[in-house]
Short mmCIF file of C-alpha atoms and ligand atoms in Angstrom, two decimals:
data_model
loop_
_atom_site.label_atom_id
_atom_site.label_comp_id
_atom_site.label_asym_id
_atom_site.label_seq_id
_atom_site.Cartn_x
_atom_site.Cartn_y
_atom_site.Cartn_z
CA UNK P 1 -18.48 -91.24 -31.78
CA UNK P 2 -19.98 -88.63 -29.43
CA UNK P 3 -21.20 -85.15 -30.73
CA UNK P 4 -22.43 -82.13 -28.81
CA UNK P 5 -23.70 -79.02 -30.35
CA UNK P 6 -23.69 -75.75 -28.00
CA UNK P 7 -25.51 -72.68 -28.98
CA UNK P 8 -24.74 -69.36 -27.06
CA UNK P 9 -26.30 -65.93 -27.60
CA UNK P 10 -25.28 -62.67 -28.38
CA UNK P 11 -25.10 -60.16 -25.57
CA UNK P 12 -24.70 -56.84 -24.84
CA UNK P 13 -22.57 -55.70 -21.32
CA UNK P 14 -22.72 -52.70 -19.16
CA UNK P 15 -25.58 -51.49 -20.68
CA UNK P 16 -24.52 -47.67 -19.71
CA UNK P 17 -23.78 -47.80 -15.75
CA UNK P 18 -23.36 -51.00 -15.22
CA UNK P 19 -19.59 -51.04 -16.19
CA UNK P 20 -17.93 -54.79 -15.79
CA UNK P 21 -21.23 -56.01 -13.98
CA UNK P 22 -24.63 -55.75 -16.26
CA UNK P 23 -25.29 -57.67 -19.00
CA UNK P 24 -28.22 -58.60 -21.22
CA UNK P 25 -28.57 -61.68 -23.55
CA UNK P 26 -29.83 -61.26 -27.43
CA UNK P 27 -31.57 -63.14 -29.78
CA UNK P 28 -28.53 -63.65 -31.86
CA UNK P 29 -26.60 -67.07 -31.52
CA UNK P 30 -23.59 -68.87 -32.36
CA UNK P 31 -23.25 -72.71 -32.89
CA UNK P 32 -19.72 -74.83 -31.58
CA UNK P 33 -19.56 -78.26 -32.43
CA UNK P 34 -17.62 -80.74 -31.02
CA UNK P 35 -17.07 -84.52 -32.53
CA UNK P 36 -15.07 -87.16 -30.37
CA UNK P 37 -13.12 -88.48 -33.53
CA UNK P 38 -10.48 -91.34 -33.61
CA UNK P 39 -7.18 -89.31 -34.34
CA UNK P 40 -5.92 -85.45 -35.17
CA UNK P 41 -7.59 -81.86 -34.33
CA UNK P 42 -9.67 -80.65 -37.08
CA UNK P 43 -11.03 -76.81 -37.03
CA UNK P 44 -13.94 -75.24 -39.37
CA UNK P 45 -15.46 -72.07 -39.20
CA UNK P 46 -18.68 -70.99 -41.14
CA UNK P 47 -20.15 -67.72 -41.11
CA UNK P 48 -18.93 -64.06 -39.33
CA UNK P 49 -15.60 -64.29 -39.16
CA UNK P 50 -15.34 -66.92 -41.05
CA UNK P 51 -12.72 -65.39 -42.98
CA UNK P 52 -10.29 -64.37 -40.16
CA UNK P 53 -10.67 -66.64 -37.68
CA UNK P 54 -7.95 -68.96 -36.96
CA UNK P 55 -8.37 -72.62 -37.39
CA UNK P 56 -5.10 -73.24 -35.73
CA UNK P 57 -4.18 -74.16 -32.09
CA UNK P 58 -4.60 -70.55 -31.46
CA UNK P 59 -8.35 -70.51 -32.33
CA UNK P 60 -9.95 -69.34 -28.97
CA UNK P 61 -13.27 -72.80 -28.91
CA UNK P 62 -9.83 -74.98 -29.27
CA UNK P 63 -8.20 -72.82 -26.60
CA UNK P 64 -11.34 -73.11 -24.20
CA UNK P 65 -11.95 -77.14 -24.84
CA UNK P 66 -8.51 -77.89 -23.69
CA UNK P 67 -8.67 -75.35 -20.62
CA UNK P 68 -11.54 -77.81 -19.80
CA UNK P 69 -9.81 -81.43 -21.13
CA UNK P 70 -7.16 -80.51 -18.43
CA UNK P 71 -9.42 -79.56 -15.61
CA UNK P 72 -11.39 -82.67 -15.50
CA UNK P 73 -8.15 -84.87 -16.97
CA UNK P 74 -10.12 -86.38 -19.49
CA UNK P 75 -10.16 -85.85 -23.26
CA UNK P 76 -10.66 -87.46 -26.21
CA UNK P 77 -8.59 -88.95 -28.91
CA UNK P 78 -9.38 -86.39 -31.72
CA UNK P 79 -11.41 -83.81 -32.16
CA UNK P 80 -13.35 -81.75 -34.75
CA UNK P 81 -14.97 -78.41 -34.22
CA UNK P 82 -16.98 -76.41 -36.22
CA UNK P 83 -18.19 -73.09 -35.73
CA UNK P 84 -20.79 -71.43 -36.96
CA UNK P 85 -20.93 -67.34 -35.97
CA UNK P 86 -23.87 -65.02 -36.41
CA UNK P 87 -22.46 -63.08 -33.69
CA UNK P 88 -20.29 -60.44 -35.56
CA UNK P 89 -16.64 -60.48 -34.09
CA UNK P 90 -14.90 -57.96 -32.40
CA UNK P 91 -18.47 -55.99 -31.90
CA UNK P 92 -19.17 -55.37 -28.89
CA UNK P 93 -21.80 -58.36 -29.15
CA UNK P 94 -19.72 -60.83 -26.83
CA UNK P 95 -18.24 -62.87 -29.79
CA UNK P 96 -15.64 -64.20 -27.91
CA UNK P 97 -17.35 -64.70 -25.00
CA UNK P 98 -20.15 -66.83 -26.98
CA UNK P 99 -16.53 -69.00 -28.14
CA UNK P 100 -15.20 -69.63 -24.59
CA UNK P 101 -18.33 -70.72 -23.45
CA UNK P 102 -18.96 -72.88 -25.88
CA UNK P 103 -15.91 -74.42 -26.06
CA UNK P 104 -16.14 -75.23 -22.17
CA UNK P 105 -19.73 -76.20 -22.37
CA UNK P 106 -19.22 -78.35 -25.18
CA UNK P 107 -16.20 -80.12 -24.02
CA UNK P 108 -17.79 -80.64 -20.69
CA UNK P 109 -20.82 -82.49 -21.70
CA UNK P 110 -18.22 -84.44 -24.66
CA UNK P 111 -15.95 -85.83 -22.10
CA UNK P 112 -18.32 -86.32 -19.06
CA UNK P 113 -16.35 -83.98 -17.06
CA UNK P 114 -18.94 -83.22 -14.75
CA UNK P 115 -18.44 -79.61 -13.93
CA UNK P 116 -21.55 -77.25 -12.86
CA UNK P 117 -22.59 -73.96 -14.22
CA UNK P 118 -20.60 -71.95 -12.13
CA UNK P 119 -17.43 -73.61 -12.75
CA UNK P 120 -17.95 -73.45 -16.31
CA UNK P 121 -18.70 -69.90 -15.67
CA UNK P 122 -15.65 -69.26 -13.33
CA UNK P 123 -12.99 -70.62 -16.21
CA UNK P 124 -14.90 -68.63 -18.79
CA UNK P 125 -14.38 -65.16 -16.63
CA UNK P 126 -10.64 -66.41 -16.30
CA UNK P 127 -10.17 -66.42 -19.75
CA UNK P 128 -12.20 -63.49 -20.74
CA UNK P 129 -10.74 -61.53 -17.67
CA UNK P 130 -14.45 -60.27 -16.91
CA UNK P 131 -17.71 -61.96 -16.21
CA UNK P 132 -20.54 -59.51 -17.84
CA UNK P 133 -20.89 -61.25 -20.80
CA UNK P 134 -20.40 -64.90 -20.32
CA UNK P 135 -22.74 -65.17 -17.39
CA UNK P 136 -25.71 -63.64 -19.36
CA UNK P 137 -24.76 -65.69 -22.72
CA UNK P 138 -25.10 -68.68 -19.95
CA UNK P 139 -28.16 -67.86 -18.19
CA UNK P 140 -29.95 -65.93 -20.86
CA UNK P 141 -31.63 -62.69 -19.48
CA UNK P 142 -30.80 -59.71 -17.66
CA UNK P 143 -28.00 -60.53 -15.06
CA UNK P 144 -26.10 -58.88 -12.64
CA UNK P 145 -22.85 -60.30 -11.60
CA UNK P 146 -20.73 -59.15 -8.62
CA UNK P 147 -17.27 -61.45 -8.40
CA UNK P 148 -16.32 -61.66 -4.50
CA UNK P 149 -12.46 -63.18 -5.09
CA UNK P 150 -12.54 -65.58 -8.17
CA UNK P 151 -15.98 -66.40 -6.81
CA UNK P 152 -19.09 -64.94 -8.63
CA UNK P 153 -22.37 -63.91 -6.99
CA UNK P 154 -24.77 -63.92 -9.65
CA UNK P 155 -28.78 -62.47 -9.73
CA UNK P 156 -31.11 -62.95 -12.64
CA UNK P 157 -33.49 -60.02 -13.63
CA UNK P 158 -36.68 -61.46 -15.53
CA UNK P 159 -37.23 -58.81 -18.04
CA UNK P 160 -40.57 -58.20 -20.05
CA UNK P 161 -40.17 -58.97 -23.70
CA UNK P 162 -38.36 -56.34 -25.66
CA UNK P 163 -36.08 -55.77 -28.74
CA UNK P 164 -33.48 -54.07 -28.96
CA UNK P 165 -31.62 -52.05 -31.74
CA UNK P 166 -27.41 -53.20 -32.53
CA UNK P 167 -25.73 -50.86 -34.57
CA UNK P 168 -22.14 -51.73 -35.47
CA UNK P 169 -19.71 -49.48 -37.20
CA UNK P 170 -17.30 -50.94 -39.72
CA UNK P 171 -14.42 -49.99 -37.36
CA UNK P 172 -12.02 -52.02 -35.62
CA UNK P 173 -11.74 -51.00 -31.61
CA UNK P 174 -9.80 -54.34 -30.18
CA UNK P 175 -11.45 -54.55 -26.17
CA UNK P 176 -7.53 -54.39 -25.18
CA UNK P 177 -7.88 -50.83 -26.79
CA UNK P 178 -11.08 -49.69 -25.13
CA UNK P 179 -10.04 -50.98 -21.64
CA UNK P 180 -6.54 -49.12 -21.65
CA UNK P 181 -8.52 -45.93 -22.48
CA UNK P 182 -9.89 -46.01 -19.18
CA UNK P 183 -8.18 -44.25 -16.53
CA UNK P 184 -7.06 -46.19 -12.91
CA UNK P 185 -9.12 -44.38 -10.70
CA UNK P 186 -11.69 -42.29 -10.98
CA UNK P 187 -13.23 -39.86 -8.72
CA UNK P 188 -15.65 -40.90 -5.81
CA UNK P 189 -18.40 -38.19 -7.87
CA UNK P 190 -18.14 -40.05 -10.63
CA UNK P 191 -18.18 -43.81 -8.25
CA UNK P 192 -21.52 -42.70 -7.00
CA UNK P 193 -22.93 -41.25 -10.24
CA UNK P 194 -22.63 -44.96 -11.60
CA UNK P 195 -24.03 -46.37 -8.30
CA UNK P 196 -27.77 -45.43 -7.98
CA UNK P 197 -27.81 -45.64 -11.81
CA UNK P 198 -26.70 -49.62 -12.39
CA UNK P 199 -29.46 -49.97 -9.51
CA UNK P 200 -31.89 -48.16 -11.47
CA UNK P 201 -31.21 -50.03 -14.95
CA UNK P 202 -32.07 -53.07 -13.13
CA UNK P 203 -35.81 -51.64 -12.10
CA UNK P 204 -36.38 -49.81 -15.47
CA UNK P 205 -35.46 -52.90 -17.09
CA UNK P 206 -37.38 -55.18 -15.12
CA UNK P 207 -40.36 -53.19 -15.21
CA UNK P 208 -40.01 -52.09 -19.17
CA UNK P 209 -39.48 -48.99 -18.11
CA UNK P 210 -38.08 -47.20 -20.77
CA UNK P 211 -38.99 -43.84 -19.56
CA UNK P 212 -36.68 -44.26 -16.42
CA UNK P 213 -33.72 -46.07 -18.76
CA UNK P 214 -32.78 -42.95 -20.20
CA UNK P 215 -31.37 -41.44 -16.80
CA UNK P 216 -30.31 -44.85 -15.87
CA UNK P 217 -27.96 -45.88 -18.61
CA UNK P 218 -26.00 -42.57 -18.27
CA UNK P 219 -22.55 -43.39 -17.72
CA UNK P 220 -19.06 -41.53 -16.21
CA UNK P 221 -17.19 -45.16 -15.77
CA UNK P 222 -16.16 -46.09 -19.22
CA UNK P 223 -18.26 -44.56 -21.63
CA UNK P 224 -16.48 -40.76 -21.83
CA UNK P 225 -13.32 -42.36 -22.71
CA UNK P 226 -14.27 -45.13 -25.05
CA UNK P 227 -16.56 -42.64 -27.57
CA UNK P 228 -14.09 -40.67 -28.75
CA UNK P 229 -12.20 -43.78 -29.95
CA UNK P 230 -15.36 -44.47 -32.15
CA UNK P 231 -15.74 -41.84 -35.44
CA UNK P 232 -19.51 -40.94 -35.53
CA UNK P 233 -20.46 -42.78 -32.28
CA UNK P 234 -21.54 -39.24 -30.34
CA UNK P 235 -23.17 -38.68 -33.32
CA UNK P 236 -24.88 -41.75 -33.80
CA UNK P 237 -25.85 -41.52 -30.11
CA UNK P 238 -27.48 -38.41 -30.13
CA UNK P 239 -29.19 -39.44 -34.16
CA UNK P 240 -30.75 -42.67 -32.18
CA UNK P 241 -32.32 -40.36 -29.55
CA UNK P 242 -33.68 -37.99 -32.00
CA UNK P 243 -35.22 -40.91 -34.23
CA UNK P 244 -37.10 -41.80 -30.80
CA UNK P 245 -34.07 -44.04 -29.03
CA UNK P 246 -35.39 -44.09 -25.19
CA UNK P 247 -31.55 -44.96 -24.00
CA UNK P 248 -28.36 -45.69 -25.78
CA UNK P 249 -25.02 -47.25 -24.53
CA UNK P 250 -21.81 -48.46 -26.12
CA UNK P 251 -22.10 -52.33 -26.42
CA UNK P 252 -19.69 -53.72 -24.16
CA UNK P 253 -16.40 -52.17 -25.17
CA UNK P 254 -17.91 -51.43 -28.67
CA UNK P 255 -17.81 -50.47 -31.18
CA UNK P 256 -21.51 -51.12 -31.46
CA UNK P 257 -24.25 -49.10 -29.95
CA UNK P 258 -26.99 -50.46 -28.24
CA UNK P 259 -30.32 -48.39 -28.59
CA UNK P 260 -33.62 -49.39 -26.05
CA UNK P 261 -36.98 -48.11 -27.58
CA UNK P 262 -40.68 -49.68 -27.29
CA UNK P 263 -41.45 -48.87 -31.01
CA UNK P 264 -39.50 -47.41 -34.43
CA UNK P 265 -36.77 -49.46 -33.81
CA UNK P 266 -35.67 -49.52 -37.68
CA UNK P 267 -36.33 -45.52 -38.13
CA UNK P 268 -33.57 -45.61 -34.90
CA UNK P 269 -31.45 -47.76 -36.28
CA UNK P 270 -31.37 -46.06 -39.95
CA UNK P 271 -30.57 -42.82 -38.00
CA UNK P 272 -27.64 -44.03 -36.68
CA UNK P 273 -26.17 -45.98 -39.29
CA UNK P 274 -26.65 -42.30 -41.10
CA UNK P 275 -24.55 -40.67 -38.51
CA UNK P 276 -21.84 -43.48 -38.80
CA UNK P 277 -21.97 -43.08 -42.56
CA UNK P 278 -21.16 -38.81 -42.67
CA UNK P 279 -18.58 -40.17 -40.34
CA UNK P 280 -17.07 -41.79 -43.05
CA UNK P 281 -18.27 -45.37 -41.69
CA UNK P 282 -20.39 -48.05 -43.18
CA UNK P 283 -22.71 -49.57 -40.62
CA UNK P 284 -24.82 -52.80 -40.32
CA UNK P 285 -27.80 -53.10 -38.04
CA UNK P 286 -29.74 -55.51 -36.42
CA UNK P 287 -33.17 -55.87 -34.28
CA UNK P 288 -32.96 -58.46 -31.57
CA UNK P 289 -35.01 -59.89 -29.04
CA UNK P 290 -34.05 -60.75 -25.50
CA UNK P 291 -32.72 -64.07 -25.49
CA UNK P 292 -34.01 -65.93 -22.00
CA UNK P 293 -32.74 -69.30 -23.00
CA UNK P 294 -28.96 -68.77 -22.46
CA UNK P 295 -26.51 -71.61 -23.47
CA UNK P 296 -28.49 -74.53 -25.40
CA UNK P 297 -26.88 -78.18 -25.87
CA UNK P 298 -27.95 -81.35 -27.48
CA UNK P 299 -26.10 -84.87 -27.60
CA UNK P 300 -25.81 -87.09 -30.35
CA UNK P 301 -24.21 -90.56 -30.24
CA UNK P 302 -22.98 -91.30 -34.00
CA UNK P 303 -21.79 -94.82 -35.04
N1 LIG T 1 -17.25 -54.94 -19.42
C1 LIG T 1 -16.29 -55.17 -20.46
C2 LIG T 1 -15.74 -53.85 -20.92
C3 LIG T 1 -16.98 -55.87 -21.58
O1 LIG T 1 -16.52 -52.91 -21.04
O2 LIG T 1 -14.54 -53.75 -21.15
C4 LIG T 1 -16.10 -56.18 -22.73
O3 LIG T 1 -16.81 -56.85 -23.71
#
């Protein structure tokens, strides 16, 4: 019996400007298991979400693992998966990107199927329906992904070591919810206010420049309609800056905030989860690193 064991971190998209292209990879990481057994589809699930997540057919590692099964035409006989989650669902945090990947990444190496990073990476953006999170959960890092078609240009951005502060309100925003906030089109003012300031996250992130991230992570894309969804997030924004928060941007689609600071990164996050709290909301925080290792697998052949 074969077993592979994919980890995948945490990450947080658009970081500000960067709507549907930026994303950065945390120290925060999610196990999938997969075990080649003789008969019948077994499902476990440890940890966040432990509680909620499906263990049926409809359980979204299954979902990816047979996406790749019928790819490559291969599968085997039975299967058991276990999950373990530190990512905390429905965050903001790429939880279910962290799932799709490493149900394709898992099922890849489990079956021999022989596909390469980017075609893992272009099923994983079909079933997510965006790239900005599974390609830096892959890579690790700081990446920048641009899709031309169904096919995605990707750059990686070696960023210095930093951490950065997560702060997630006890309040459920589905991504459906946050995306059909956002208007069709928007004006070409607003097009060109994101522009030069995706460009400049890149630099001020590259070169730890937390100085410049504060002008670079402002946002007219996504941002102005998503925060009034969120009780307390303008508030919890503006507390984060105050407690010494260079930059702060919705994670993803939220409802977490990410805040980017070289030092008092737990006065920052205190201050926020404050703000949630006379909002009415409880809040958990964490400090992460930048993850630079991206997806992780090991093999093991049991007899
Ligand atoms: N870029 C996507 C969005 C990320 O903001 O909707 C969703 O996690």
């Amino acid at each position: 019996m074969k077993q592979v064991t994919v980890t995948i971190p945490a990450t947080t998209a658009n970081l500000g400007s960067g709507f549907d292209c930026l994303g950065l990879a945390l120290g925060l990481r999610n196990e999938v298991r997969l075990t080649a057994v003789p008969d019948n589809l077994h499902i476990t699930i440890g940890g966040e979400g432990a509680d909620k997540l499906p263990t049926d057919e409809t359980n979204l590692v299954y979902r990816a693992s047979e996406r790749l099964f019928e790819r490559v035409g291969k599968r085997p006989a039975g299967l058991h998966i276990h999950q373990h989650n530190n990512i905390p669902v429905g965050s903001g945090l790429g939880s279910s990107a962290a799932a799709t990947l490493g149900g394709l990444t898992a099922a890849n190496i489990l079956v021999d199927g022989g596909l390469t990073g980017t075609e893992l990476l272009q099923l994983a953006t079909e079933m997510e329906g965006h790239p900005d999170n599974v390609v830096p959960a892959f890579y690790g890092g700081l990446t920048l992904v641009v899709m031309a078609g169904a096919r995605l240009h990707v750059e990686q951005i070696t960023v210095p070591a930093m951490r950065v502060v997560i702060v997630l309100p006890d309040f459920d925003l589905p991504t459906a919810e946050a995306r059909a906030a956002l208007p069709a089109q928007v004006p070409l003012a607003d097009a060109v206010f994101n522009i030069g300031r995706a460009g400049l996250v890149i630099r001020a992130l590259e070169r730890g420049d937390f100085g410049a991230l504060a002008l670079a992570m402002q946002d007219k894309l996504h941002q102005p309609y998503r925060v009034p969804l969120i009780p307390g997030l303008a508030d919890a924004s503006v507390a984060a800056l105050e407690a010494g928060a260079a930059a702060v941007a919705l994670s993803g689609a939220g409802p977490s905030l990410a805040a980017f600071a070289p030092e008092g990164h737990k006065r920052i996050a205190q201050a926020a989860v404050k703000a949630f709290k006379l909002a009415g909301l409880n809040g958990r925080f964490w400090i992460l690193p930048v993850d630079n290792q991206g997806c992780q697998s090991a093999i093991i052949n049991l007899h």
